């Protein structure tokens, strides 16, 4: 049974940093593209980053580019999302996801396994 379990969310002040982790089990982790998405209240789920199977390539949308960095550790079956310079509009539930496909990294329909999510709240 495939499980993706996120951790590391919480309350942080604007300008602060958080690192999210996602622990994967039950799948051949190093064969899957890994991504992070977020859903803010009343909004559609939004792509925030993806990383290739070997970790050499990453993709972030303009909304978080330069502030968020995705990385992975295939030896530990972990994927991370380092988030810096956080803004109130980054408040959302953050989900990690796994895709067996090698293209269209930003399309959530390509991801077949999802975690339950971790809440990130950016506020004073």
Coordinates of C-alpha atoms in Angstrom, one line a residue:
X1 CA 0.0 0.0 0.0
X2 CA 1.4 3.3 -1.1
X3 CA 1.6 6.0 1.6
X4 CA 2.8 9.6 1.3
X5 CA 3.0 11.3 4.7
X6 CA 3.7 15.0 4.9
X7 CA 5.2 16.8 8.0
X8 CA 6.7 20.1 9.0
X9 CA 3.8 22.4 8.6
X10 CA 2.8 25.0 11.2
X11 CA 2.4 28.7 11.9
X12 CA 5.1 31.0 10.8
X13 CA 5.4 34.8 10.6
X14 CA 5.7 36.6 7.2
X15 CA 9.3 36.5 6.0
X16 CA 9.9 33.3 7.9
X17 CA 10.9 29.8 6.6
X18 CA 9.6 26.3 6.9
X19 CA 10.8 23.0 5.5
X20 CA 8.2 20.4 4.6
X21 CA 9.0 16.7 4.4
X22 CA 7.2 13.9 2.7
X23 CA 7.9 10.3 3.6
X24 CA 7.0 7.7 0.9
X25 CA 6.5 4.0 1.3
X26 CA 5.0 1.1 -0.7
X27 CA 6.4 2.3 -4.0
X28 CA 9.6 2.3 -6.0
X29 CA 10.3 5.9 -4.9
X30 CA 13.3 6.5 -7.2
X31 CA 11.1 5.7 -10.2
X32 CA 8.5 8.5 -9.5
X33 CA 8.5 12.1 -10.3
X34 CA 7.6 13.9 -7.1
X35 CA 5.6 17.1 -6.7
X36 CA 4.2 19.5 -4.2
X37 CA 0.8 21.1 -4.5
X38 CA -1.1 23.4 -2.3
X39 CA -4.8 24.3 -1.7
X40 CA -5.8 27.6 -0.1
X41 CA -9.3 28.0 1.3
X42 CA -11.7 28.7 -1.5
X43 CA -9.1 28.2 -4.2
X44 CA -8.1 25.5 -6.7
X45 CA -5.2 23.3 -5.9
X46 CA -2.0 24.9 -7.2
X47 CA 1.3 23.4 -8.3
X48 CA 4.3 24.6 -6.3
X49 CA 7.1 22.3 -7.4
X50 CA 8.3 19.1 -8.9
X51 CA 11.5 17.1 -9.1
X52 CA 12.8 14.5 -11.5
X53 CA 13.3 10.9 -10.5
X54 CA 17.1 11.4 -10.0
X55 CA 16.8 14.9 -8.5
X56 CA 18.8 16.6 -11.2
X57 CA 15.9 18.7 -12.5
X58 CA 13.3 20.8 -10.7
X59 CA 10.4 23.0 -11.7
X60 CA 8.7 25.8 -9.8
X61 CA 6.0 28.2 -10.9
X62 CA 6.7 31.9 -10.9
X63 CA 4.6 32.4 -7.8
X64 CA 7.2 30.7 -5.7
X65 CA 10.3 30.7 -7.8
X66 CA 13.3 31.9 -5.9
X67 CA 11.6 31.3 -2.6
X68 CA 10.7 27.6 -2.6
X69 CA 13.1 24.7 -3.4
X70 CA 12.1 21.1 -3.9
X71 CA 14.7 18.3 -3.2
X72 CA 14.7 14.6 -2.7
X73 CA 16.7 11.9 -1.0
X74 CA 16.1 8.6 -2.8
X75 CA 18.1 6.7 -0.2
X76 CA 15.6 7.7 2.4
X77 CA 12.4 7.9 0.3
X78 CA 12.0 11.5 1.2
X79 CA 11.1 14.7 -0.7
X80 CA 11.4 18.1 0.8
X81 CA 10.0 21.6 0.2
X82 CA 12.2 24.4 1.6
X83 CA 10.1 27.5 1.8
X84 CA 11.7 30.9 2.4
X85 CA 10.4 34.5 2.5
X86 CA 6.9 33.2 3.3
X87 CA 3.9 35.4 2.6
X88 CA 0.4 35.3 3.9
X89 CA -0.8 34.2 0.5
X90 CA 1.3 31.0 0.9
X91 CA -1.2 29.9 3.6
X92 CA -2.6 26.6 2.4
X93 CA -2.6 22.9 2.9
X94 CA 0.4 21.4 1.2
X95 CA 0.3 18.0 -0.4
X96 CA 3.1 15.9 -1.9
X97 CA 2.3 13.6 -4.8
X98 CA 3.9 11.0 -7.0
X99 CA 3.7 10.6 -10.7
X100 CA 4.9 7.7 -12.9
X101 CA 5.0 10.1 -15.9
X102 CA 8.0 12.1 -17.2
X103 CA 6.2 15.1 -18.7
X104 CA 3.7 17.9 -17.8
X105 CA 5.0 18.0 -14.2
X106 CA 2.6 20.8 -13.3
X107 CA -0.6 18.9 -14.1
X108 CA -2.1 17.4 -11.0
X109 CA -4.0 14.8 -13.1
X110 CA -0.6 13.1 -13.8
X111 CA 0.0 12.4 -10.1
X112 CA -1.5 9.1 -9.0
X113 CA -0.6 9.0 -5.3
X114 CA -1.3 11.8 -2.9
X115 CA -0.6 12.5 0.8
X116 CA -3.1 13.9 3.2
X117 CA -1.4 17.2 3.5
X118 CA 0.1 19.5 6.1
X119 CA -1.2 22.9 7.0
X120 CA 1.0 26.0 6.6
X121 CA -0.2 29.2 8.0
X122 CA 1.7 32.5 7.5
X123 CA 0.5 35.2 9.8
X124 CA 1.6 37.5 12.6

